Amino acid sequence: MRTAILTVLLQTYAYSQCDLPPSEWLNKLSEIERLDSPMEQKIGTLSSLKQDYETCFHRNDSVYARIAHRLGDFYRINGDFENGIRFANEAVSINNQPLPGAQRSYLAHTYYNLALYHNLLGL
C-alpha cells in the first residue's frame, strides 16, 4: 500500500515538474551551481535535473544545452575531462543547429570550454 501511494506521489511530482517554464529550469540549474557541496554531489544533482528535463520534453533545446554545458564543466572541475568533452560536444551539437530552440550565442562559451578541456589533456 505504501509503495502505491509513493508511486502516485512521485508521478504527480514528475508531471507537475513538466509544467515548469524554461526560466524555472534555468533557476534550478543556478541553484545547483550555487550549492556548497562536494562536486560529486553537484554532478549527481545536475544529472538528475538533466534526466528530469529529458523525461519531460524529449527534445534538445537551449535549456537542455545549458544543462549539458554546465554538467560538462562540473566533470572538468572534478578531473573527468572525457565526460566534460562529451557533454560540451552535446551542447555544441544542439546550439549549432538552425532550430528555434538553439542558442547560437552560447556556442562561443562552450567552444572555449572544449578548448580548455583539450588543453588540460595535452591535446
mmCIF file of N, CA and C in Angstrom:
data_model
loop_
_atom_site.group_PDB
_atom_site.id
_atom_site.type_symbol
_atom_site.label_atom_id
_atom_site.label_comp_id
_atom_site.label_asym_id
_atom_site.label_seq_id
_atom_site.Cartn_x
_atom_site.Cartn_y
_atom_site.Cartn_z
ATOM 1 N N MET A 1 0.825 -1.190 0.000
ATOM 2 C CA MET A 1 0.000 0.000 0.000
ATOM 3 C C MET A 1 0.869 1.254 0.000
ATOM 4 N N ARG A 2 1.904 1.269 0.867
ATOM 5 C CA ARG A 2 2.782 2.440 0.926
ATOM 6 C C ARG A 2 3.495 2.662 -0.403
ATOM 7 N N THR A 3 3.904 1.576 -1.049
ATOM 8 C CA THR A 3 4.593 1.686 -2.333
ATOM 9 C C THR A 3 3.677 2.320 -3.371
ATOM 10 N N ALA A 4 2.420 1.945 -3.386
ATOM 11 C CA ALA A 4 1.469 2.508 -4.345
ATOM 12 C C ALA A 4 1.276 4.003 -4.108
ATOM 13 N N ILE A 5 1.169 4.401 -2.853
ATOM 14 C CA ILE A 5 0.996 5.819 -2.529
ATOM 15 C C ILE A 5 2.241 6.602 -2.940
ATOM 16 N N LEU A 6 3.416 6.063 -2.645
ATOM 17 C CA LEU A 6 4.662 6.733 -3.014
ATOM 18 C C LEU A 6 4.775 6.863 -4.528
ATOM 19 N N THR A 7 4.407 5.831 -5.253
ATOM 20 C CA THR A 7 4.453 5.865 -6.712
ATOM 21 C C THR A 7 3.548 6.952 -7.260
ATOM 22 N N VAL A 8 2.336 7.062 -6.742
ATOM 23 C CA VAL A 8 1.396 8.095 -7.188
ATOM 24 C C VAL A 8 1.942 9.479 -6.876
ATOM 25 N N LEU A 9 2.507 9.665 -5.696
ATOM 26 C CA LEU A 9 3.059 10.963 -5.326
ATOM 27 C C LEU A 9 4.227 11.340 -6.225
ATOM 28 N N LEU A 10 5.109 10.395 -6.529
ATOM 29 C CA LEU A 10 6.248 10.674 -7.388
ATOM 30 C C LEU A 10 5.812 10.976 -8.814
ATOM 31 N N GLN A 11 4.799 10.269 -9.309
ATOM 32 C CA GLN A 11 4.292 10.545 -10.645
ATOM 33 C C GLN A 11 3.675 11.937 -10.704
ATOM 34 N N THR A 12 2.945 12.329 -9.673
ATOM 35 C CA THR A 12 2.354 13.663 -9.631
ATOM 36 C C THR A 12 3.446 14.718 -9.627
ATOM 37 N N TYR A 13 4.504 14.476 -8.845
ATOM 38 C CA TYR A 13 5.625 15.412 -8.802
ATOM 39 C C TYR A 13 6.261 15.534 -10.180
ATOM 40 N N ALA A 14 6.488 14.398 -10.842
ATOM 41 C CA ALA A 14 7.135 14.412 -12.151
ATOM 42 C C ALA A 14 6.294 15.184 -13.166
ATOM 43 N N TYR A 15 4.973 14.962 -13.158
ATOM 44 C CA TYR A 15 4.126 15.665 -14.108
ATOM 45 C C TYR A 15 4.033 17.154 -13.796
ATOM 46 N N SER A 16 3.966 17.519 -12.521
ATOM 47 C CA SER A 16 3.888 18.936 -12.184
ATOM 48 C C SER A 16 5.195 19.632 -12.540
ATOM 49 N N GLN A 17 6.297 18.929 -12.434
ATOM 50 C CA GLN A 17 7.580 19.488 -12.792
ATOM 51 C C GLN A 17 7.637 19.781 -14.291
ATOM 52 N N CYS A 18 6.968 18.995 -15.087
ATOM 53 C CA CYS A 18 6.971 19.181 -16.535
ATOM 54 C C CYS A 18 6.208 20.434 -16.957
ATOM 55 N N ASP A 19 5.419 20.986 -16.069
ATOM 56 C CA ASP A 19 4.676 22.204 -16.381
ATOM 57 C C ASP A 19 5.497 23.467 -16.166
ATOM 58 N N LEU A 20 6.717 23.320 -15.656
ATOM 59 C CA LEU A 20 7.553 24.482 -15.373
ATOM 60 C C LEU A 20 7.987 25.168 -16.665
ATOM 61 N N PRO A 21 8.017 26.495 -16.671
ATOM 62 C CA PRO A 21 8.525 27.215 -17.850
ATOM 63 C C PRO A 21 10.047 27.094 -17.917
ATOM 64 N N PRO A 22 10.653 27.367 -19.066
ATOM 65 C CA PRO A 22 12.112 27.262 -19.199
ATOM 66 C C PRO A 22 12.878 28.061 -18.150
ATOM 67 N N SER A 23 12.373 29.211 -17.769
ATOM 68 C CA SER A 23 13.082 30.036 -16.784
ATOM 69 C C SER A 23 13.219 29.317 -15.444
ATOM 70 N N GLU A 24 12.236 28.503 -15.071
ATOM 71 C CA GLU A 24 12.312 27.767 -13.811
ATOM 72 C C GLU A 24 13.350 26.651 -13.875
ATOM 73 N N TRP A 25 13.482 26.023 -15.036
ATOM 74 C CA TRP A 25 14.525 25.008 -15.192
ATOM 75 C C TRP A 25 15.896 25.661 -15.068
ATOM 76 N N LEU A 26 16.051 26.859 -15.641
ATOM 77 C CA LEU A 26 17.319 27.576 -15.527
ATOM 78 C C LEU A 26 17.566 28.032 -14.090
ATOM 79 N N ASN A 27 16.493 28.371 -13.376
ATOM 80 C CA ASN A 27 16.648 28.716 -11.951
ATOM 81 C C ASN A 27 17.140 27.511 -11.158
ATOM 82 N N LYS A 28 16.606 26.330 -11.477
ATOM 83 C CA LYS A 28 17.058 25.112 -10.800
ATOM 84 C C LYS A 28 18.539 24.870 -11.087
ATOM 85 N N LEU A 29 18.939 25.112 -12.324
ATOM 86 C CA LEU A 29 20.343 24.971 -12.686
ATOM 87 C C LEU A 29 21.208 25.930 -11.868
ATOM 88 N N SER A 30 20.768 27.168 -11.744
ATOM 89 C CA SER A 30 21.510 28.163 -10.959
ATOM 90 C C SER A 30 21.614 27.758 -9.496
ATOM 91 N N GLU A 31 20.536 27.192 -8.961
ATOM 92 C CA GLU A 31 20.561 26.736 -7.571
ATOM 93 C C GLU A 31 21.608 25.640 -7.378
ATOM 94 N N ILE A 32 21.699 24.740 -8.325
ATOM 95 C CA ILE A 32 22.678 23.659 -8.239
ATOM 96 C C ILE A 32 24.087 24.237 -8.315
ATOM 97 N N GLU A 33 24.291 25.202 -9.188
ATOM 98 C CA GLU A 33 25.612 25.829 -9.316
ATOM 99 C C GLU A 33 26.046 26.484 -8.006
ATOM 100 N N ARG A 34 25.092 27.049 -7.283
ATOM 101 C CA ARG A 34 25.410 27.762 -6.041
ATOM 102 C C ARG A 34 25.533 26.848 -4.819
ATOM 103 N N LEU A 35 25.205 25.579 -4.965
ATOM 104 C CA LEU A 35 25.279 24.657 -3.824
ATOM 105 C C LEU A 35 26.687 24.626 -3.252
ATOM 106 N N ASP A 36 26.770 24.630 -1.936
ATOM 107 C CA ASP A 36 28.052 24.487 -1.261
ATOM 108 C C ASP A 36 28.186 23.029 -0.846
ATOM 109 N N SER A 37 28.477 22.198 -1.836
ATOM 110 C CA SER A 37 28.568 20.762 -1.592
ATOM 111 C C SER A 37 29.684 20.200 -2.465
ATOM 112 N N PRO A 38 30.104 18.963 -2.182
ATOM 113 C CA PRO A 38 31.162 18.351 -2.994
ATOM 114 C C PRO A 38 30.741 18.251 -4.467
ATOM 115 N N MET A 39 31.731 18.312 -5.348
ATOM 116 C CA MET A 39 31.451 18.295 -6.787
ATOM 117 C C MET A 39 30.722 17.029 -7.203
ATOM 118 N N GLU A 40 31.038 15.884 -6.585
ATOM 119 C CA GLU A 40 30.343 14.643 -6.932
ATOM 120 C C GLU A 40 28.839 14.770 -6.687
ATOM 121 N N GLN A 41 28.477 15.436 -5.598
ATOM 122 C CA GLN A 41 27.061 15.626 -5.283
ATOM 123 C C GLN A 41 26.420 16.588 -6.281
ATOM 124 N N LYS A 42 27.134 17.636 -6.656
ATOM 125 C CA LYS A 42 26.607 18.567 -7.649
ATOM 126 C C LYS A 42 26.396 17.867 -8.990
ATOM 127 N N ILE A 43 27.343 17.006 -9.363
ATOM 128 C CA ILE A 43 27.213 16.258 -10.612
ATOM 129 C C ILE A 43 25.981 15.362 -10.558
ATOM 130 N N GLY A 44 25.780 14.682 -9.438
ATOM 131 C CA GLY A 44 24.605 13.819 -9.291
ATOM 132 C C GLY A 44 23.306 14.604 -9.355
ATOM 133 N N THR A 45 23.270 15.751 -8.693
ATOM 134 C CA THR A 45 22.062 16.577 -8.687
ATOM 135 C C THR A 45 21.778 17.117 -10.079
ATOM 136 N N LEU A 46 22.814 17.593 -10.763
ATOM 137 C CA LEU A 46 22.620 18.125 -12.109
ATOM 138 C C LEU A 46 22.271 17.018 -13.100
ATOM 139 N N SER A 47 22.836 15.832 -12.916
ATOM 140 C CA SER A 47 22.477 14.690 -13.763
ATOM 141 C C SER A 47 21.001 14.345 -13.604
ATOM 142 N N SER A 48 20.503 14.428 -12.381
ATOM 143 C CA SER A 48 19.078 14.178 -12.136
ATOM 144 C C SER A 48 18.209 15.239 -12.811
ATOM 145 N N LEU A 49 18.646 16.488 -12.738
ATOM 146 C CA LEU A 49 17.894 17.563 -13.400
ATOM 147 C C LEU A 49 17.863 17.332 -14.905
ATOM 148 N N LYS A 50 18.996 16.937 -15.471
ATOM 149 C CA LYS A 50 19.070 16.652 -16.907
ATOM 150 C C LYS A 50 18.122 15.513 -17.273
ATOM 151 N N GLN A 51 18.124 14.482 -16.453
ATOM 152 C CA GLN A 51 17.236 13.337 -16.709
ATOM 153 C C GLN A 51 15.773 13.754 -16.607
ATOM 154 N N ASP A 52 15.434 14.565 -15.615
ATOM 155 C CA ASP A 52 14.057 15.051 -15.479
ATOM 156 C C ASP A 52 13.654 15.869 -16.702
ATOM 157 N N TYR A 53 14.575 16.712 -17.177
ATOM 158 C CA TYR A 53 14.275 17.534 -18.348
ATOM 159 C C TYR A 53 14.043 16.667 -19.574
ATOM 160 N N GLU A 54 14.882 15.633 -19.745
ATOM 161 C CA GLU A 54 14.715 14.708 -20.872
ATOM 162 C C GLU A 54 13.373 13.987 -20.782
ATOM 163 N N THR A 55 12.970 13.612 -19.575
ATOM 164 C CA THR A 55 11.704 12.911 -19.379
ATOM 165 C C THR A 55 10.522 13.808 -19.747
ATOM 166 N N CYS A 56 10.626 15.061 -19.389
ATOM 167 C CA CYS A 56 9.516 15.981 -19.628
ATOM 168 C C CYS A 56 9.412 16.433 -21.078
ATOM 169 N N PHE A 57 10.530 16.669 -21.729
ATOM 170 C CA PHE A 57 10.464 17.363 -23.012
ATOM 171 C C PHE A 57 10.947 16.557 -24.207
ATOM 172 N N HIS A 58 11.747 15.539 -24.032
ATOM 173 C CA HIS A 58 12.210 14.691 -25.140
ATOM 174 C C HIS A 58 12.730 15.515 -26.310
ATOM 175 N N ARG A 59 13.346 16.642 -26.020
ATOM 176 C CA ARG A 59 13.878 17.463 -27.102
ATOM 177 C C ARG A 59 15.146 18.142 -26.623
ATOM 178 N N ASN A 60 15.899 18.555 -27.581
ATOM 179 C CA ASN A 60 17.133 19.255 -27.267
ATOM 180 C C ASN A 60 16.963 20.718 -27.628
ATOM 181 N N ASP A 61 16.940 21.557 -26.623
ATOM 182 C CA ASP A 61 16.795 22.986 -26.833
ATOM 183 C C ASP A 61 17.866 23.715 -26.032
ATOM 184 N N SER A 62 17.781 25.037 -25.975
ATOM 185 C CA SER A 62 18.823 25.818 -25.310
ATOM 186 C C SER A 62 18.898 25.531 -23.817
ATOM 187 N N VAL A 63 17.791 25.195 -23.174
ATOM 188 C CA VAL A 63 17.819 24.867 -21.749
ATOM 189 C C VAL A 63 18.580 23.560 -21.547
ATOM 190 N N TYR A 64 18.263 22.576 -22.358
ATOM 191 C CA TYR A 64 18.955 21.294 -22.271
ATOM 192 C C TYR A 64 20.445 21.477 -22.573
ATOM 193 N N ALA A 65 20.756 22.289 -23.570
ATOM 194 C CA ALA A 65 22.158 22.540 -23.921
ATOM 195 C C ALA A 65 22.894 23.219 -22.773
ATOM 196 N N ARG A 66 22.227 24.142 -22.095
ATOM 197 C CA ARG A 66 22.861 24.823 -20.954
ATOM 198 C C ARG A 66 23.135 23.826 -19.830
ATOM 199 N N ILE A 67 22.183 22.929 -19.588
ATOM 200 C CA ILE A 67 22.374 21.907 -18.552
ATOM 201 C C ILE A 67 23.553 21.005 -18.930
ATOM 202 N N ALA A 68 23.611 20.562 -20.189
ATOM 203 C CA ALA A 68 24.710 19.703 -20.640
ATOM 204 C C ALA A 68 26.044 20.434 -20.539
ATOM 205 N N HIS A 69 26.056 21.707 -20.911
ATOM 206 C CA HIS A 69 27.271 22.522 -20.839
ATOM 207 C C HIS A 69 27.792 22.586 -19.404
ATOM 208 N N ARG A 70 26.921 22.888 -18.456
ATOM 209 C CA ARG A 70 27.336 23.006 -17.056
ATOM 210 C C ARG A 70 27.756 21.658 -16.486
ATOM 211 N N LEU A 71 27.057 20.597 -16.893
ATOM 212 C CA LEU A 71 27.429 19.260 -16.433
ATOM 213 C C LEU A 71 28.841 18.926 -16.924
ATOM 214 N N GLY A 72 29.152 19.279 -18.158
ATOM 215 C CA GLY A 72 30.499 19.081 -18.669
ATOM 216 C C GLY A 72 31.526 19.846 -17.862
ATOM 217 N N ASP A 73 31.190 21.075 -17.480
ATOM 218 C CA ASP A 73 32.118 21.873 -16.691
ATOM 219 C C ASP A 73 32.310 21.275 -15.291
ATOM 220 N N PHE A 74 31.238 20.768 -14.706
ATOM 221 C CA PHE A 74 31.357 20.120 -13.394
ATOM 222 C C PHE A 74 32.294 18.913 -13.476
ATOM 223 N N TYR A 75 32.146 18.129 -14.551
ATOM 224 C CA TYR A 75 33.038 16.982 -14.721
ATOM 225 C C TYR A 75 34.486 17.445 -14.874
ATOM 226 N N ARG A 76 34.704 18.532 -15.612
ATOM 227 C CA ARG A 76 36.057 19.066 -15.787
ATOM 228 C C ARG A 76 36.653 19.466 -14.441
ATOM 229 N N ILE A 77 35.869 20.166 -13.636
ATOM 230 C CA ILE A 77 36.336 20.584 -12.312
ATOM 231 C C ILE A 77 36.684 19.364 -11.461
ATOM 232 N N ASN A 78 35.947 18.288 -11.667
ATOM 233 C CA ASN A 78 36.171 17.056 -10.911
ATOM 234 C C ASN A 78 37.308 16.216 -11.499
ATOM 235 N N GLY A 79 37.916 16.677 -12.601
ATOM 236 C CA GLY A 79 39.035 15.980 -13.200
ATOM 237 C C GLY A 79 38.681 14.953 -14.252
ATOM 238 N N ASP A 80 37.406 14.853 -14.604
ATOM 239 C CA ASP A 80 36.957 13.893 -15.615
ATOM 240 C C ASP A 80 36.782 14.646 -16.941
ATOM 241 N N PHE A 81 37.897 14.819 -17.663
ATOM 242 C CA PHE A 81 37.888 15.626 -18.875
ATOM 243 C C PHE A 81 37.124 14.966 -20.017
ATOM 244 N N GLU A 82 37.152 13.636 -20.080
ATOM 245 C CA GLU A 82 36.449 12.953 -21.159
ATOM 246 C C GLU A 82 34.933 13.185 -21.079
ATOM 247 N N ASN A 83 34.367 13.082 -19.867
ATOM 248 C CA ASN A 83 32.939 13.384 -19.729
ATOM 249 C C ASN A 83 32.675 14.869 -19.944
ATOM 250 N N GLY A 84 33.614 15.712 -19.547
ATOM 251 C CA GLY A 84 33.476 17.136 -19.820
ATOM 252 C C GLY A 84 33.358 17.393 -21.305
ATOM 253 N N ILE A 85 34.218 16.753 -22.073
ATOM 254 C CA ILE A 85 34.185 16.901 -23.535
ATOM 255 C C ILE A 85 32.896 16.336 -24.103
ATOM 256 N N ARG A 86 32.475 15.202 -23.595
ATOM 257 C CA ARG A 86 31.245 14.565 -24.110
ATOM 258 C C ARG A 86 30.041 15.485 -23.953
ATOM 259 N N PHE A 87 29.881 16.082 -22.768
ATOM 260 C CA PHE A 87 28.725 16.947 -22.545
ATOM 261 C C PHE A 87 28.861 18.284 -23.272
ATOM 262 N N ALA A 88 30.081 18.792 -23.391
ATOM 263 C CA ALA A 88 30.276 20.033 -24.156
ATOM 264 C C ALA A 88 29.939 19.802 -25.625
ATOM 265 N N ASN A 89 30.351 18.657 -26.163
ATOM 266 C CA ASN A 89 30.004 18.335 -27.551
ATOM 267 C C ASN A 89 28.494 18.235 -27.745
ATOM 268 N N GLU A 90 27.817 17.708 -26.746
ATOM 269 C CA GLU A 90 26.361 17.616 -26.815
ATOM 270 C C GLU A 90 25.743 19.019 -26.866
ATOM 271 N N ALA A 91 26.256 19.925 -26.040
ATOM 272 C CA ALA A 91 25.753 21.301 -26.040
ATOM 273 C C ALA A 91 26.029 21.985 -27.375
ATOM 274 N N VAL A 92 27.212 21.756 -27.938
ATOM 275 C CA VAL A 92 27.558 22.343 -29.232
ATOM 276 C C VAL A 92 26.617 21.830 -30.312
ATOM 277 N N SER A 93 26.368 20.521 -30.323
ATOM 278 C CA SER A 93 25.520 19.944 -31.370
ATOM 279 C C SER A 93 24.103 20.516 -31.336
ATOM 280 N N ILE A 94 23.640 20.886 -30.161
ATOM 281 C CA ILE A 94 22.295 21.471 -30.047
ATOM 282 C C ILE A 94 22.314 22.930 -30.492
ATOM 283 N N ASN A 95 23.234 23.701 -29.948
ATOM 284 C CA ASN A 95 23.234 25.139 -30.216
ATOM 285 C C ASN A 95 23.794 25.495 -31.587
ATOM 286 N N ASN A 96 24.360 24.541 -32.296
ATOM 287 C CA ASN A 96 24.882 24.790 -33.630
ATOM 288 C C ASN A 96 23.855 24.473 -34.715
ATOM 289 N N GLN A 97 22.672 24.075 -34.318
ATOM 290 C CA GLN A 97 21.624 23.724 -35.277
ATOM 291 C C GLN A 97 20.771 24.949 -35.617
ATOM 292 N N PRO A 98 20.271 25.011 -36.832
ATOM 293 C CA PRO A 98 19.387 26.119 -37.209
ATOM 294 C C PRO A 98 17.940 25.844 -36.775
ATOM 295 N N LEU A 99 17.757 25.641 -35.481
ATOM 296 C CA LEU A 99 16.430 25.344 -34.941
ATOM 297 C C LEU A 99 15.999 26.464 -34.006
ATOM 298 N N PRO A 100 14.687 26.639 -33.799
ATOM 299 C CA PRO A 100 14.218 27.700 -32.903
ATOM 300 C C PRO A 100 14.738 27.565 -31.475
ATOM 301 N N GLY A 101 14.985 26.349 -31.014
ATOM 302 C CA GLY A 101 15.424 26.158 -29.641
ATOM 303 C C GLY A 101 16.923 26.298 -29.430
ATOM 304 N N ALA A 102 17.682 26.479 -30.501
ATOM 305 C CA ALA A 102 19.130 26.591 -30.384
ATOM 306 C C ALA A 102 19.515 28.000 -29.947
ATOM 307 N N GLN A 103 20.605 28.097 -29.214
ATOM 308 C CA GLN A 103 21.084 29.396 -28.744
ATOM 309 C C GLN A 103 22.531 29.548 -29.212
ATOM 310 N N ARG A 104 22.673 30.042 -30.434
ATOM 311 C CA ARG A 104 23.999 30.145 -31.049
ATOM 312 C C ARG A 104 24.913 31.080 -30.270
ATOM 313 N N SER A 105 24.359 32.047 -29.562
ATOM 314 C CA SER A 105 25.188 32.986 -28.811
ATOM 315 C C SER A 105 25.960 32.295 -27.686
ATOM 316 N N TYR A 106 25.493 31.141 -27.242
ATOM 317 C CA TYR A 106 26.169 30.408 -26.161
ATOM 318 C C TYR A 106 27.273 29.494 -26.691
ATOM 319 N N LEU A 107 27.345 29.361 -28.017
ATOM 320 C CA LEU A 107 28.330 28.467 -28.625
ATOM 321 C C LEU A 107 29.766 28.851 -28.293
ATOM 322 N N ALA A 108 30.081 30.136 -28.325
ATOM 323 C CA ALA A 108 31.463 30.569 -28.071
ATOM 324 C C ALA A 108 31.928 30.112 -26.690
ATOM 325 N N HIS A 109 31.050 30.195 -25.719
ATOM 326 C CA HIS A 109 31.393 29.777 -24.364
ATOM 327 C C HIS A 109 31.683 28.275 -24.315
ATOM 328 N N THR A 110 30.870 27.505 -24.997
ATOM 329 C CA THR A 110 31.064 26.054 -25.000
ATOM 330 C C THR A 110 32.321 25.676 -25.782
ATOM 331 N N TYR A 111 32.558 26.357 -26.905
ATOM 332 C CA TYR A 111 33.792 26.089 -27.649
ATOM 333 C C TYR A 111 35.026 26.432 -26.807
ATOM 334 N N TYR A 112 34.948 27.501 -26.050
ATOM 335 C CA TYR A 112 36.055 27.855 -25.157
ATOM 336 C C TYR A 112 36.303 26.718 -24.161
ATOM 337 N N ASN A 113 35.229 26.205 -23.564
ATOM 338 C CA ASN A 113 35.379 25.102 -22.617
ATOM 339 C C ASN A 113 35.997 23.874 -23.289
ATOM 340 N N LEU A 114 35.564 23.571 -24.512
ATOM 341 C CA LEU A 114 36.146 22.428 -25.225
ATOM 342 C C LEU A 114 37.646 22.622 -25.428
ATOM 343 N N ALA A 115 38.048 23.823 -25.793
ATOM 344 C CA ALA A 115 39.478 24.098 -25.961
ATOM 345 C C ALA A 115 40.214 23.912 -24.636
ATOM 346 N N LEU A 116 39.608 24.383 -23.558
ATOM 347 C CA LEU A 116 40.212 24.231 -22.223
ATOM 348 C C LEU A 116 40.378 22.761 -21.874
ATOM 349 N N TYR A 117 39.334 21.957 -22.085
ATOM 350 C CA TYR A 117 39.395 20.534 -21.753
ATOM 351 C C TYR A 117 40.500 19.835 -22.547
ATOM 352 N N HIS A 118 40.572 20.138 -23.847
ATOM 353 C CA HIS A 118 41.597 19.512 -24.677
ATOM 354 C C HIS A 118 42.991 19.969 -24.250
ATOM 355 N N ASN A 119 43.112 21.228 -23.882
ATOM 356 C CA ASN A 119 44.396 21.736 -23.402
ATOM 357 C C ASN A 119 44.810 21.020 -22.113
ATOM 358 N N LEU A 120 43.871 20.818 -21.217
ATOM 359 C CA LEU A 120 44.176 20.126 -19.958
ATOM 360 C C LEU A 120 44.596 18.675 -20.194
ATOM 361 N N LEU A 121 44.126 18.106 -21.306
ATOM 362 C CA LEU A 121 44.527 16.746 -21.665
ATOM 363 C C LEU A 121 45.824 16.724 -22.472
ATOM 364 N N GLY A 122 46.367 17.914 -22.766
ATOM 365 C CA GLY A 122 47.611 17.995 -23.525
ATOM 366 C C GLY A 122 47.408 17.775 -25.011
ATOM 367 N N LEU A 123 46.194 17.976 -25.497
ATOM 368 C CA LEU A 123 45.900 17.761 -26.920
ATOM 369 C C LEU A 123 45.888 19.086 -27.666
#
